[in-house]
């Protein structure tokens, strides 16, 4: 091995380590801010984003809704336009008790939008309507 290339390789390795450390520190700072603002929903929401659990559904007319595969394995429908999720935690903690700004599912939607981590799925108008009707039946 040529001794002239070792310093260059070592410098590159040190730059990569420094960059990774800086990004990790920034991620931790970001995580701390999320925890401060959104409380106990922050870490589970980040986990959902990491697991790519958020899917954006778009119909040909441009209607959009989000589905989030929760940690329990249940699929929840979220509406970012009106800040609403179909999960029980949203109804209880956000709407009834006003303990949280939002649930982990809707926070995961917002985070995945910001990070470009949403799965994308084109659906027909009929499929979208069926999803919305199924949600109404579950609630009713």
XYZ file of C-alpha atoms in Angstrom:
140
model
C 0.000 0.000 0.000
C 1.350 3.421 -0.942
C 2.006 5.575 2.148
C 0.976 8.702 0.213
C -2.650 7.516 -0.038
C -3.069 6.650 3.631
C -3.321 10.261 4.857
C -5.962 11.030 2.217
C -7.976 7.949 3.169
C -7.603 8.760 6.864
C -8.713 12.371 6.281
C -11.744 11.188 4.344
C -12.639 8.740 7.100
C -12.312 11.487 9.719
C -14.518 13.794 7.628
C -17.178 11.076 7.384
C -17.032 10.432 11.128
C -17.281 14.182 11.846
C -20.212 14.539 9.458
C -22.016 11.559 10.996
C -21.449 12.962 14.481
C -22.772 16.389 13.460
C -25.851 14.874 11.822
C -26.480 12.699 14.869
C -26.183 15.709 17.153
C -28.587 17.659 14.964
C -31.003 14.741 14.887
C -30.883 14.511 18.677
C -31.498 18.261 18.951
C -34.407 17.927 16.519
C -35.723 14.990 18.513
C -35.493 17.005 21.745
C -37.459 19.839 20.181
C -40.126 17.422 18.975
C -40.380 15.892 22.451
C -40.672 19.335 24.007
C -43.450 20.440 21.655
C -45.352 17.194 21.063
C -44.628 15.303 24.273
C -44.999 11.529 24.342
C -46.152 11.348 20.693
C -42.745 12.408 19.327
C -40.657 9.249 19.707
C -43.376 6.812 18.541
C -44.071 9.101 15.562
C -40.390 9.087 14.608
C -40.438 5.285 14.884
C -43.408 5.137 12.488
C -41.531 7.348 10.011
C -38.410 5.175 10.342
C -40.524 2.088 9.623
C -42.005 3.802 6.519
C -45.496 3.302 7.963
C -47.045 6.381 6.316
C -48.731 6.062 2.913
C -50.115 8.993 0.973
C -53.143 8.032 -1.120
C -53.967 10.237 -4.097
C -56.985 9.912 -6.362
C -57.110 11.093 -10.000
C -59.106 14.164 -8.903
C -56.268 15.150 -6.572
C -57.946 14.209 -3.296
C -55.356 13.110 -0.756
C -55.504 11.222 2.490
C -52.925 9.374 4.514
C -52.937 5.946 6.049
C -50.596 5.051 8.868
C -49.859 1.499 9.903
C -49.858 1.805 13.677
C -47.537 -0.062 15.995
C -50.453 -2.380 16.849
C -50.770 -3.387 13.177
C -54.020 -1.453 12.669
C -54.326 0.946 9.752
C -55.441 4.476 10.648
C -56.675 7.139 8.230
C -55.305 10.648 8.742
C -56.399 13.907 7.198
C -53.581 16.445 7.342
C -55.763 19.144 5.788
C -58.045 19.175 8.833
C -55.615 17.784 11.419
C -57.580 14.582 12.181
C -56.826 10.890 12.787
C -59.218 7.984 13.224
C -57.272 6.401 16.110
C -58.768 6.208 19.622
C -55.859 8.215 21.100
C -56.726 11.188 18.891
C -60.346 11.118 19.994
C -59.461 10.776 23.660
C -56.194 12.694 24.233
C -56.608 15.398 21.605
C -60.346 15.992 21.235
C -61.802 15.055 24.633
C -59.051 15.838 27.119
C -56.939 18.357 25.144
C -53.803 16.732 26.602
C -51.950 16.637 23.283
C -51.782 18.684 20.123
C -52.012 15.525 18.015
C -51.542 11.772 18.067
C -48.432 9.913 16.933
C -50.060 8.984 13.604
C -50.796 12.522 12.451
C -47.378 13.669 13.703
C -45.838 10.828 11.665
C -47.738 12.146 8.625
C -46.327 15.649 9.106
C -42.804 14.349 9.749
C -42.872 12.009 6.752
C -44.027 14.902 4.557
C -41.180 17.071 5.820
C -38.602 14.309 5.415
C -39.891 13.015 2.087
C -40.455 9.610 3.682
C -44.053 8.947 2.579
C -44.961 5.896 0.589
C -47.047 6.960 -2.429
C -50.091 5.098 -3.717
C -52.408 6.102 -6.553
C -55.986 4.969 -5.943
C -59.184 5.290 -7.928
C -61.991 7.587 -6.821
C -64.010 4.479 -5.950
C -61.199 3.052 -3.784
C -60.837 6.356 -1.940
C -64.591 6.551 -1.393
C -64.621 2.982 -0.047
C -61.848 3.855 2.428
C -63.796 6.879 3.628
C -67.046 4.898 3.920
C -65.304 2.102 5.818
C -64.025 4.687 8.331
C -67.560 6.058 8.789
C -68.907 2.554 9.432
C -66.146 1.864 11.986
C -67.005 5.070 13.838
C -70.781 4.636 13.638
